[in-house]
PDB file of C-alpha atoms in Angstrom:
ATOM      1  CA  UNK A 431     151.296 134.362-168.479  1.00 90.00           C
ATOM      2  CA  UNK A 432     149.817 137.321-170.416  1.00 94.00           C
ATOM      3  CA  UNK A 433     150.404 138.085-174.099  1.00 95.00           C
ATOM      4  CA  UNK A 434     149.277 141.557-175.097  1.00 94.00           C
ATOM      5  CA  UNK A 435     149.294 143.891-178.088  1.00 95.00           C
ATOM      6  CA  UNK A 436     147.034 146.638-179.409  1.00 95.00           C
ATOM      7  CA  UNK A 437     144.519 144.104-180.765  1.00 96.00           C
ATOM      8  CA  UNK A 438     144.315 141.314-178.185  1.00 97.00           C
ATOM      9  CA  UNK A 439     145.126 140.342-174.631  1.00 97.00           C
ATOM     10  CA  UNK A 440     145.644 136.605-174.119  1.00 97.00           C
ATOM     11  CA  UNK A 441     146.083 134.903-170.750  1.00 97.00           C
ATOM     12  CA  UNK A 442     147.650 131.425-170.612  1.00 97.00           C
ATOM     13  CA  UNK A 443     148.179 128.916-167.808  1.00 97.00           C
ATOM     14  CA  UNK A 444     150.955 126.339-167.610  1.00 97.00           C
ATOM     15  CA  UNK A 445     148.543 123.822-166.062  1.00 98.00           C
ATOM     16  CA  UNK A 446     147.051 121.973-169.026  1.00 98.00           C
ATOM     17  CA  UNK A 447     148.688 124.546-171.352  1.00 98.00           C
ATOM     18  CA  UNK A 448     145.366 126.383-171.044  1.00 98.00           C
ATOM     19  CA  UNK A 449     144.058 129.252-173.111  1.00 98.00           C
ATOM     20  CA  UNK A 450     142.409 130.959-170.146  1.00 98.00           C
ATOM     21  CA  UNK A 451     141.177 134.378-171.304  1.00 98.00           C
ATOM     22  CA  UNK A 452     141.077 136.358-174.558  1.00 98.00           C
ATOM     23  CA  UNK A 453     140.179 140.048-174.518  1.00 98.00           C
ATOM     24  CA  UNK A 454     139.123 141.218-177.989  1.00 98.00           C
ATOM     25  CA  UNK A 455     137.755 144.542-179.230  1.00 98.00           C
ATOM     26  CA  UNK A 456     134.123 145.118-180.160  1.00 98.00           C
ATOM     27  CA  UNK A 457     132.942 147.501-182.907  1.00 97.00           C
ATOM     28  CA  UNK A 458     133.577 150.559-180.722  1.00 98.00           C
ATOM     29  CA  UNK A 459     137.006 149.341-179.618  1.00 97.00           C
ATOM     30  CA  UNK A 460     136.090 148.030-176.165  1.00 97.00           C
ATOM     31  CA  UNK A 461     138.128 144.992-175.075  1.00 97.00           C
ATOM     32  CA  UNK A 462     136.188 142.241-173.288  1.00 98.00           C
ATOM     33  CA  UNK A 463     136.762 138.575-172.526  1.00 98.00           C
ATOM     34  CA  UNK A 464     135.274 136.241-175.158  1.00 98.00           C
ATOM     35  CA  UNK A 465     136.468 132.898-173.731  1.00 98.00           C
ATOM     36  CA  UNK A 466     134.867 130.884-170.930  1.00 98.00           C
ATOM     37  CA  UNK A 467     137.288 130.193-168.091  1.00 97.00           C
ATOM     38  CA  UNK A 468     136.833 128.188-164.889  1.00 97.00           C
ATOM     39  CA  UNK A 469     136.585 130.301-161.736  1.00 97.00           C
ATOM     40  CA  UNK A 470     138.056 130.312-159.243  1.00 95.00           C
ATOM     41  CA  UNK A 471     141.265 129.353-161.021  1.00 95.00           C
ATOM     42  CA  UNK A 472     141.994 126.818-158.272  1.00 93.00           C
ATOM     43  CA  UNK A 473     139.105 124.678-159.580  1.00 95.00           C
ATOM     44  CA  UNK A 474     140.729 124.134-162.944  1.00 95.00           C
ATOM     45  CA  UNK A 475     142.319 120.827-161.900  1.00 94.00           C
ATOM     46  CA  UNK A 476     138.806 119.413-161.372  1.00 91.00           C
ATOM     47  CA  UNK A 477     137.402 120.682-164.694  1.00 94.00           C
ATOM     48  CA  UNK A 478     135.997 117.758-166.697  1.00 92.00           C
ATOM     49  CA  UNK A 479     134.642 119.943-169.514  1.00 94.00           C
ATOM     50  CA  UNK A 480     138.099 121.112-170.618  1.00 97.00           C
ATOM     51  CA  UNK A 481     137.492 124.883-170.689  1.00 98.00           C
ATOM     52  CA  UNK A 482     140.432 126.188-172.741  1.00 98.00           C
ATOM     53  CA  UNK A 483     142.560 123.103-172.113  1.00 98.00           C
ATOM     54  CA  UNK A 484     145.065 121.464-174.412  1.00 98.00           C
ATOM     55  CA  UNK A 485     143.634 118.000-175.059  1.00 98.00           C
ATOM     56  CA  UNK A 486     146.019 115.220-175.987  1.00 98.00           C
ATOM     57  CA  UNK A 487     147.802 113.224-177.028  1.00 98.00           C
ATOM     58  CA  UNK A 488     144.553 112.083-178.683  1.00 98.00           C
ATOM     59  CA  UNK A 489     141.419 114.183-178.521  1.00 98.00           C
ATOM     60  CA  UNK A 490     137.918 112.758-178.793  1.00 96.00           C
ATOM     61  CA  UNK A 491     136.561 109.333-177.991  1.00 97.00           C
ATOM     62  CA  UNK A 492     138.241 105.962-178.569  1.00 97.00           C
ATOM     63  CA  UNK A 493     135.776 103.082-178.794  1.00 97.00           C
ATOM     64  CA  UNK A 494     135.965 100.669-175.852  1.00 97.00           C
ATOM     65  CA  UNK A 495     139.218 102.407-174.852  1.00 97.00           C
ATOM     66  CA  UNK A 496     141.159 100.138-177.201  1.00 97.00           C
ATOM     67  CA  UNK A 497     143.364 100.522-180.242  1.00 97.00           C
ATOM     68  CA  UNK A 498     144.271  97.013-181.353  1.00 94.00           C
ATOM     69  CA  UNK A 499     146.038  95.470-178.365  1.00 95.00           C
ATOM     70  CA  UNK A 500     146.549  98.817-176.647  1.00 97.00           C
ATOM     71  CA  UNK A 501     144.230  99.359-173.667  1.00 97.00           C
ATOM     72  CA  UNK A 502     143.550 102.907-172.481  1.00 97.00           C
ATOM     73  CA  UNK A 503     141.716 104.324-169.492  1.00 97.00           C
ATOM     74  CA  UNK A 504     137.946 104.006-169.943  1.00 97.00           C
ATOM     75  CA  UNK A 505     136.709 107.264-168.439  1.00 96.00           C
ATOM     76  CA  UNK A 506     133.325 107.688-170.173  1.00 94.00           C
ATOM     77  CA  UNK A 507     130.752 104.926-170.760  1.00 94.00           C
ATOM     78  CA  UNK A 508     133.465 102.309-171.244  1.00 96.00           C
ATOM     79  CA  UNK A 509     135.267 104.460-173.821  1.00 97.00           C
ATOM     80  CA  UNK A 510     138.333 106.681-173.627  1.00 96.00           C
ATOM     81  CA  UNK A 511     137.592 110.420-173.758  1.00 96.00           C
ATOM     82  CA  UNK A 512     140.294 113.040-174.398  1.00 97.00           C
ATOM     83  CA  UNK A 513     143.091 110.651-173.318  1.00 97.00           C
ATOM     84  CA  UNK A 514     141.705 110.039-169.847  1.00 97.00           C
ATOM     85  CA  UNK A 515     142.385 111.510-166.425  1.00 96.00           C
ATOM     86  CA  UNK A 516     146.159 111.617-167.001  1.00 97.00           C
ATOM     87  CA  UNK A 517     145.952 113.315-170.386  1.00 98.00           C
ATOM     88  CA  UNK A 518     147.623 116.598-171.220  1.00 98.00           C
ATOM     89  CA  UNK A 519     144.771 118.711-169.845  1.00 98.00           C
ATOM     90  CA  UNK A 520     145.677 117.633-166.309  1.00 98.00           C
ATOM     91  CA  UNK A 521     149.444 118.092-166.389  1.00 98.00           C
ATOM     92  CA  UNK A 522     151.780 120.933-165.502  1.00 98.00           C
ATOM     93  CA  UNK A 523     153.762 122.185-168.522  1.00 98.00           C
ATOM     94  CA  UNK A 524     157.068 124.025-168.589  1.00 97.00           C
ATOM     95  CA  UNK A 525     157.132 127.302-170.495  1.00 95.00           C
ATOM     96  CA  UNK A 526     159.483 129.486-172.485  1.00 95.00           C
ATOM     97  CA  UNK A 527     158.810 133.076-173.629  1.00 90.00           C
ATOM     98  CA  UNK A 528     160.023 134.905-176.742  1.00 91.00           C
ATOM     99  CA  UNK A 529     159.117 138.340-178.037  1.00 88.00           C
ATOM    100  CA  UNK A 530     160.054 140.461-181.045  1.00 85.00           C
ATOM    101  CA  UNK A 531     158.590 143.578-182.615  1.00 80.00           C
ATOM    102  CA  UNK A 532     155.998 141.600-184.583  1.00 87.00           C
ATOM    103  CA  UNK A 533     154.913 138.765-182.294  1.00 94.00           C
ATOM    104  CA  UNK A 534     154.901 137.211-178.843  1.00 95.00           C
ATOM    105  CA  UNK A 535     155.428 133.464-178.495  1.00 96.00           C
ATOM    106  CA  UNK A 536     155.007 131.194-175.499  1.00 97.00           C
ATOM    107  CA  UNK A 537     156.095 127.566-175.830  1.00 97.00           C
ATOM    108  CA  UNK A 538     154.822 124.968-173.375  1.00 98.00           C
ATOM    109  CA  UNK A 539     156.673 121.635-173.207  1.00 98.00           C
ATOM    110  CA  UNK A 540     155.854 118.315-171.542  1.00 98.00           C
ATOM    111  CA  UNK A 541     157.245 114.785-171.657  1.00 98.00           C
ATOM    112  CA  UNK A 542     154.198 112.521-171.535  1.00 98.00           C
ATOM    113  CA  UNK A 543     154.709 109.209-169.784  1.00 97.00           C
ATOM    114  CA  UNK A 544     151.384 109.203-167.917  1.00 97.00           C
ATOM    115  CA  UNK A 545     148.532 109.220-170.434  1.00 98.00           C
ATOM    116  CA  UNK A 546     148.739 105.513-171.257  1.00 97.00           C
ATOM    117  CA  UNK A 547     149.758 106.051-174.872  1.00 98.00           C
ATOM    118  CA  UNK A 548     153.104 104.534-175.941  1.00 98.00           C
ATOM    119  CA  UNK A 549     155.999 106.865-175.352  1.00 96.00           C
ATOM    120  CA  UNK A 550     157.172 108.911-173.712  1.00 98.00           C
ATOM    121  CA  UNK A 551     155.835 111.534-176.094  1.00 98.00           C
ATOM    122  CA  UNK A 552     157.815 114.765-176.280  1.00 98.00           C
ATOM    123  CA  UNK A 553     155.125 117.386-176.754  1.00 98.00           C
ATOM    124  CA  UNK A 554     155.022 121.143-177.220  1.00 98.00           C
ATOM    125  CA  UNK A 555     152.171 123.654-177.471  1.00 98.00           C
ATOM    126  CA  UNK A 556     153.211 126.960-178.973  1.00 98.00           C
ATOM    127  CA  UNK A 557     151.019 130.068-178.725  1.00 97.00           C
ATOM    128  CA  UNK A 558     151.968 132.915-181.090  1.00 97.00           C
ATOM    129  CA  UNK A 559     150.226 136.286-180.978  1.00 97.00           C
ATOM    130  CA  UNK A 560     150.737 138.554-183.995  1.00 96.00           C
ATOM    131  CA  UNK A 561     148.351 141.445-184.629  1.00 96.00           C
ATOM    132  CA  UNK A 562     144.771 140.200-184.540  1.00 97.00           C
ATOM    133  CA  UNK A 563     145.726 136.541-184.935  1.00 97.00           C
ATOM    134  CA  UNK A 564     146.503 133.856-182.350  1.00 98.00           C
ATOM    135  CA  UNK A 565     148.053 130.639-183.644  1.00 98.00           C
ATOM    136  CA  UNK A 566     148.298 127.469-181.577  1.00 98.00           C
ATOM    137  CA  UNK A 567     150.815 124.911-182.843  1.00 98.00           C
ATOM    138  CA  UNK A 568     151.129 121.392-181.441  1.00 98.00           C
ATOM    139  CA  UNK A 569     154.243 119.276-181.984  1.00 98.00           C
ATOM    140  CA  UNK A 570     154.899 115.680-181.033  1.00 98.00           C
ATOM    141  CA  UNK A 571     157.853 113.282-181.141  1.00 98.00           C
ATOM    142  CA  UNK A 572     158.298 109.752-179.788  1.00 98.00           C
ATOM    143  CA  UNK A 573     161.007 107.102-179.835  1.00 97.00           C
ATOM    144  CA  UNK A 574     158.331 104.399-180.176  1.00 98.00           C
ATOM    145  CA  UNK A 575     155.238 104.175-182.352  1.00 98.00           C
ATOM    146  CA  UNK A 576     152.387 106.113-180.770  1.00 98.00           C
ATOM    147  CA  UNK A 577     149.431 108.376-181.642  1.00 98.00           C
ATOM    148  CA  UNK A 578     149.004 112.138-181.951  1.00 98.00           C
ATOM    149  CA  UNK A 579     145.726 114.021-182.464  1.00 98.00           C
ATOM    150  CA  UNK A 580     145.586 116.992-180.050  1.00 98.00           C
ATOM    151  CA  UNK A 581     143.336 120.036-179.985  1.00 98.00           C
ATOM    152  CA  UNK A 582     142.483 123.101-177.963  1.00 98.00           C
ATOM    153  CA  UNK A 583     139.110 122.946-176.199  1.00 98.00           C
ATOM    154  CA  UNK A 584     138.197 126.612-175.720  1.00 98.00           C
ATOM    155  CA  UNK A 585     134.580 127.752-175.504  1.00 98.00           C
ATOM    156  CA  UNK A 586     133.852 131.102-177.184  1.00 98.00           C
ATOM    157  CA  UNK A 587     131.121 133.684-176.683  1.00 98.00           C
ATOM    158  CA  UNK A 588     131.612 136.828-178.759  1.00 98.00           C
ATOM    159  CA  UNK A 589     129.067 138.928-176.833  1.00 98.00           C
ATOM    160  CA  UNK A 590     131.864 139.934-174.444  1.00 97.00           C
ATOM    161  CA  UNK A 591     131.894 139.089-170.735  1.00 96.00           C
ATOM    162  CA  UNK A 592     128.992 136.655-171.293  1.00 97.00           C
ATOM    163  CA  UNK A 593     126.297 139.278-171.861  1.00 97.00           C
ATOM    164  CA  UNK A 594     124.181 136.701-173.717  1.00 97.00           C
ATOM    165  CA  UNK A 595     124.264 133.040-174.677  1.00 98.00           C
ATOM    166  CA  UNK A 596     125.547 131.938-178.095  1.00 98.00           C
ATOM    167  CA  UNK A 597     122.038 131.342-179.417  1.00 98.00           C
ATOM    168  CA  UNK A 598     121.837 134.623-181.357  1.00 98.00           C
ATOM    169  CA  UNK A 599     125.382 134.402-182.702  1.00 98.00           C
ATOM    170  CA  UNK A 600     126.019 133.404-186.300  1.00 98.00           C
ATOM    171  CA  UNK A 601     127.919 130.273-187.312  1.00 98.00           C
ATOM    172  CA  UNK A 602     129.503 129.128-190.573  1.00 98.00           C
ATOM    173  CA  UNK A 603     131.234 125.746-190.993  1.00 98.00           C
ATOM    174  CA  UNK A 604     132.719 124.922-194.403  1.00 98.00           C
ATOM    175  CA  UNK A 605     132.086 121.189-194.054  1.00 98.00           C
ATOM    176  CA  UNK A 606     129.677 119.186-196.254  1.00 97.00           C
ATOM    177  CA  UNK A 607     129.352 116.206-193.892  1.00 98.00           C
ATOM    178  CA  UNK A 608     129.026 115.249-190.259  1.00 98.00           C
ATOM    179  CA  UNK A 609     130.202 112.065-188.611  1.00 98.00           C
ATOM    180  CA  UNK A 610     127.441 109.638-187.678  1.00 97.00           C
ATOM    181  CA  UNK A 611     127.710 108.453-184.070  1.00 95.00           C
ATOM    182  CA  UNK A 612     125.854 106.089-181.757  1.00 95.00           C
ATOM    183  CA  UNK A 613     124.200 107.046-178.476  1.00 92.00           C
ATOM    184  CA  UNK A 614     127.606 107.142-176.758  1.00 93.00           C
ATOM    185  CA  UNK A 615     128.940 109.501-179.459  1.00 93.00           C
ATOM    186  CA  UNK A 616     131.176 106.789-180.889  1.00 95.00           C
ATOM    187  CA  UNK A 617     131.570 106.946-184.700  1.00 95.00           C
ATOM    188  CA  UNK A 618     129.683 104.319-186.683  1.00 96.00           C
ATOM    189  CA  UNK A 619     131.960 104.792-189.685  1.00 95.00           C
ATOM    190  CA  UNK A 620     129.460 106.703-191.828  1.00 97.00           C
ATOM    191  CA  UNK A 621     129.495 110.316-193.022  1.00 98.00           C
ATOM    192  CA  UNK A 622     126.158 112.113-193.413  1.00 98.00           C
ATOM    193  CA  UNK A 623     125.589 115.023-195.762  1.00 98.00           C
ATOM    194  CA  UNK A 624     124.456 118.200-194.004  1.00 98.00           C
ATOM    195  CA  UNK A 625     122.388 119.536-196.887  1.00 97.00           C
ATOM    196  CA  UNK A 626     118.732 120.098-195.917  1.00 96.00           C
ATOM    197  CA  UNK A 627     119.416 119.196-192.259  1.00 97.00           C
ATOM    198  CA  UNK A 628     119.662 121.347-189.108  1.00 97.00           C
ATOM    199  CA  UNK A 629     123.393 120.592-189.127  1.00 98.00           C
ATOM    200  CA  UNK A 630     123.971 122.646-192.260  1.00 98.00           C
ATOM    201  CA  UNK A 631     126.065 125.759-191.593  1.00 98.00           C
ATOM    202  CA  UNK A 632     127.580 126.006-195.066  1.00 97.00           C
ATOM    203  CA  UNK A 633     125.657 129.260-195.256  1.00 97.00           C
ATOM    204  CA  UNK A 634     125.951 131.354-192.071  1.00 97.00           C
ATOM    205  CA  UNK A 635     122.943 131.188-189.761  1.00 97.00           C
ATOM    206  CA  UNK A 636     122.135 131.824-186.135  1.00 98.00           C
ATOM    207  CA  UNK A 637     122.890 128.986-183.776  1.00 98.00           C
ATOM    208  CA  UNK A 638     119.335 128.963-182.436  1.00 97.00           C
ATOM    209  CA  UNK A 639     118.004 128.095-185.902  1.00 97.00           C
ATOM    210  CA  UNK A 640     119.676 124.701-185.514  1.00 97.00           C
ATOM    211  CA  UNK A 641     118.862 124.318-181.823  1.00 97.00           C
ATOM    212  CA  UNK A 642     115.118 124.527-182.523  1.00 96.00           C
ATOM    213  CA  UNK A 643     115.411 121.187-184.309  1.00 96.00           C
ATOM    214  CA  UNK A 644     118.203 119.722-182.186  1.00 96.00           C
ATOM    215  CA  UNK A 645     116.980 119.606-178.566  1.00 93.00           C
ATOM    216  CA  UNK A 646     120.279 118.076-177.424  1.00 94.00           C
ATOM    217  CA  UNK A 647     122.267 120.699-179.286  1.00 97.00           C
ATOM    218  CA  UNK A 648     125.506 120.090-181.126  1.00 98.00           C
ATOM    219  CA  UNK A 649     128.290 117.777-180.009  1.00 97.00           C
ATOM    220  CA  UNK A 650     129.099 116.994-183.576  1.00 98.00           C
ATOM    221  CA  UNK A 651     132.146 116.212-185.707  1.00 98.00           C
ATOM    222  CA  UNK A 652     132.013 118.092-188.997  1.00 98.00           C
ATOM    223  CA  UNK A 653     134.016 116.465-191.806  1.00 98.00           C
ATOM    224  CA  UNK A 654     135.727 118.642-194.396  1.00 98.00           C
ATOM    225  CA  UNK A 655     136.184 117.626-198.009  1.00 95.00           C
ATOM    226  CA  UNK A 656     139.445 115.759-198.602  1.00 90.00           C
ATOM    227  CA  UNK A 657     140.468 118.212-201.333  1.00 84.00           C
ATOM    228  CA  UNK A 658     139.549 121.313-199.325  1.00 86.00           C
ATOM    229  CA  UNK A 659     142.206 123.997-199.004  1.00 80.00           C
ATOM    230  CA  UNK A 660     140.222 126.104-196.537  1.00 84.00           C
ATOM    231  CA  UNK A 661     138.777 124.322-193.504  1.00 97.00           C
ATOM    232  CA  UNK A 662     137.006 127.169-191.770  1.00 98.00           C
ATOM    233  CA  UNK A 663     134.673 127.987-188.891  1.00 98.00           C
ATOM    234  CA  UNK A 664     133.380 131.556-188.689  1.00 98.00           C
ATOM    235  CA  UNK A 665     131.455 132.958-185.716  1.00 98.00           C
ATOM    236  CA  UNK A 666     130.032 136.481-185.511  1.00 98.00           C
ATOM    237  CA  UNK A 667     127.937 138.521-183.102  1.00 98.00           C
ATOM    238  CA  UNK A 668     125.690 141.220-184.546  1.00 98.00           C
ATOM    239  CA  UNK A 669     125.441 143.280-181.349  1.00 98.00           C
ATOM    240  CA  UNK A 670     129.143 143.524-180.451  1.00 98.00           C
ATOM    241  CA  UNK A 671     130.263 143.318-184.065  1.00 98.00           C
ATOM    242  CA  UNK A 672     132.956 140.795-183.156  1.00 98.00           C
ATOM    243  CA  UNK A 673     134.009 138.060-185.559  1.00 98.00           C
ATOM    244  CA  UNK A 674     136.176 134.984-185.082  1.00 98.00           C
ATOM    245  CA  UNK A 675     137.591 132.996-187.987  1.00 98.00           C
ATOM    246  CA  UNK A 676     139.172 129.659-187.063  1.00 98.00           C
ATOM    247  CA  UNK A 677     141.128 127.705-189.685  1.00 98.00           C
ATOM    248  CA  UNK A 678     143.181 124.526-189.716  1.00 97.00           C
ATOM    249  CA  UNK A 679     144.340 121.746-192.028  1.00 95.00           C
ATOM    250  CA  UNK A 680     142.732 119.183-189.693  1.00 97.00           C
ATOM    251  CA  UNK A 681     140.135 116.975-191.380  1.00 96.00           C
ATOM    252  CA  UNK A 682     137.372 117.591-188.831  1.00 98.00           C
ATOM    253  CA  UNK A 683     136.115 120.031-186.237  1.00 98.00           C
ATOM    254  CA  UNK A 684     133.923 119.261-183.239  1.00 98.00           C
ATOM    255  CA  UNK A 685     131.252 121.893-182.645  1.00 98.00           C
ATOM    256  CA  UNK A 686     129.807 121.710-179.129  1.00 98.00           C
ATOM    257  CA  UNK A 687     127.068 124.036-177.857  1.00 98.00           C
ATOM    258  CA  UNK A 688     126.866 122.694-174.269  1.00 96.00           C
ATOM    259  CA  UNK A 689     123.089 122.480-174.679  1.00 97.00           C
ATOM    260  CA  UNK A 690     122.708 119.542-172.323  1.00 91.00           C
ATOM    261  CA  UNK A 691     124.743 121.153-169.555  1.00 90.00           C
ATOM    262  CA  UNK A 692     124.141 119.504-166.168  1.00 85.00           C
ATOM    263  CA  UNK A 693     127.295 120.089-164.097  1.00 86.00           C
ATOM    264  CA  UNK A 694     127.793 122.600-161.288  1.00 90.00           C
ATOM    265  CA  UNK A 695     130.607 124.738-162.603  1.00 93.00           C
ATOM    266  CA  UNK A 696     131.447 128.419-162.367  1.00 96.00           C
ATOM    267  CA  UNK A 697     132.900 130.176-165.382  1.00 97.00           C
ATOM    268  CA  UNK A 698     133.882 133.850-165.517  1.00 96.00           C
ATOM    269  CA  UNK A 699     132.551 134.140-161.925  1.00 95.00           C
ATOM    270  CA  UNK A 700     129.017 132.984-162.759  1.00 96.00           C
ATOM    271  CA  UNK A 701     127.261 129.604-162.987  1.00 96.00           C
ATOM    272  CA  UNK A 702     127.731 127.786-166.259  1.00 96.00           C
ATOM    273  CA  UNK A 703     124.420 127.282-168.096  1.00 96.00           C
ATOM    274  CA  UNK A 704     123.436 125.671-171.373  1.00 96.00           C
ATOM    275  CA  UNK A 705     124.399 127.360-174.639  1.00 98.00           C
ATOM    276  CA  UNK A 706     126.712 129.796-172.868  1.00 98.00           C
ATOM    277  CA  UNK A 707     129.753 128.963-174.980  1.00 98.00           C
ATOM    278  CA  UNK A 708     130.657 127.360-178.297  1.00 98.00           C
ATOM    279  CA  UNK A 709     133.552 124.896-178.329  1.00 98.00           C
ATOM    280  CA  UNK A 710     135.453 124.706-181.625  1.00 98.00           C
ATOM    281  CA  UNK A 711     137.808 121.705-181.607  1.00 98.00           C
ATOM    282  CA  UNK A 712     139.818 121.187-184.788  1.00 98.00           C
ATOM    283  CA  UNK A 713     141.332 117.696-184.925  1.00 98.00           C
ATOM    284  CA  UNK A 714     141.646 114.672-187.154  1.00 97.00           C
ATOM    285  CA  UNK A 715     138.513 112.528-187.311  1.00 97.00           C
ATOM    286  CA  UNK A 716     137.695 111.060-183.867  1.00 97.00           C
ATOM    287  CA  UNK A 717     138.523 107.369-183.382  1.00 97.00           C
ATOM    288  CA  UNK A 718     140.641 107.356-186.541  1.00 97.00           C
ATOM    289  CA  UNK A 719     142.977 104.659-185.099  1.00 96.00           C
ATOM    290  CA  UNK A 720     140.016 102.256-185.294  1.00 96.00           C
ATOM    291  CA  UNK A 721     139.045 103.446-188.803  1.00 96.00           C
ATOM    292  CA  UNK A 722     142.141 103.177-191.030  1.00 94.00           C
ATOM    293  CA  UNK A 723     140.022 104.125-194.050  1.00 95.00           C
ATOM    294  CA  UNK A 724     140.136 107.712-192.740  1.00 96.00           C
ATOM    295  CA  UNK A 725     143.938 107.877-192.690  1.00 93.00           C
ATOM    296  CA  UNK A 726     145.966 107.720-189.510  1.00 94.00           C
ATOM    297  CA  UNK A 727     147.114 109.716-186.508  1.00 97.00           C
ATOM    298  CA  UNK A 728     150.284 107.682-186.073  1.00 97.00           C
ATOM    299  CA  UNK A 729     153.288 109.238-184.373  1.00 98.00           C
ATOM    300  CA  UNK A 730     156.231 107.251-185.718  1.00 98.00           C
ATOM    301  CA  UNK A 731     159.784 107.087-184.340  1.00 97.00           C
ATOM    302  CA  UNK A 732     162.068 109.724-185.811  1.00 93.00           C
ATOM    303  CA  UNK A 733     159.179 111.740-187.258  1.00 97.00           C
ATOM    304  CA  UNK A 734     158.064 115.044-185.761  1.00 98.00           C
ATOM    305  CA  UNK A 735     154.406 115.939-186.299  1.00 98.00           C
ATOM    306  CA  UNK A 736     153.287 119.567-186.396  1.00 98.00           C
ATOM    307  CA  UNK A 737     149.642 120.687-186.369  1.00 97.00           C
ATOM    308  CA  UNK A 738     148.239 124.222-186.101  1.00 97.00           C
ATOM    309  CA  UNK A 739     144.975 126.063-185.452  1.00 98.00           C
ATOM    310  CA  UNK A 740     144.652 129.741-186.393  1.00 98.00           C
ATOM    311  CA  UNK A 741     142.258 132.158-184.658  1.00 98.00           C
ATOM    312  CA  UNK A 742     141.699 135.517-186.349  1.00 98.00           C
ATOM    313  CA  UNK A 743     139.685 138.097-184.384  1.00 98.00           C
ATOM    314  CA  UNK A 744     137.953 141.043-185.993  1.00 98.00           C
ATOM    315  CA  UNK A 745     134.869 143.239-186.202  1.00 98.00           C
ATOM    316  CA  UNK A 746     132.259 143.812-188.877  1.00 93.00           C
TER     317      UNK A 746
END
């Protein structure tokens, strides 16, 4: 499925409701792909790094694969990651297409009775392209009490067609804290201020400035201020001139640099290597069901939940 206008070309797949390719203009108007996608496409069902996938119903890690008395699939170090092997990333979604003079919308729908979360969960992922902005909206409904904290797991590289790694690209994250985690990346419950640490992107800086002090790179949940009205990640590339501004009302965003890459995977018809793409995963704080002090990600009967992520593409 291809969505196209003068500003952007967006390719979507019904499997995993994937964002597969995004062609965006550079400073001289040349359109190139700025998203990492698994190649050949037939390998996407075996992708365990979620390139462009819709992750749900609950993104991130759940400690010991348990929420109270609910047991989930333990698919990483005894914990649940991204809702396990039967999560939304590995399912075929139905689609519906709508177009008017101002926008193109594709709605993916799926009735989830496989992930292990209470349900079934009636889910939709809606992609809307309007001008230079792509909006992804997630909706969820359930007749029984369940959980809902999805995200999109795209990896971006604004150089265009992977000319370089992300190391020289600039990053801004409007979050004053990160989430402390243990060695298995499970939250300890503490927030750590980013000021005077390599994790501080509250002023834009090149990614490699942080990587010099972080040999394992970033796989880090940034926590926005509770009273913030602008939760923002901004990426820019000086050579191509491209910019990407990602905004959401979600309380956190996972920034992942793939620095410790060790899998044999081909993306965009070349081997995946470390620091080749930057994942930007807006979601509520990981493992929130086990930390009620952070709020909740409950999906209650009779209540429809709607969450959105906005991607604005430009040049400088």
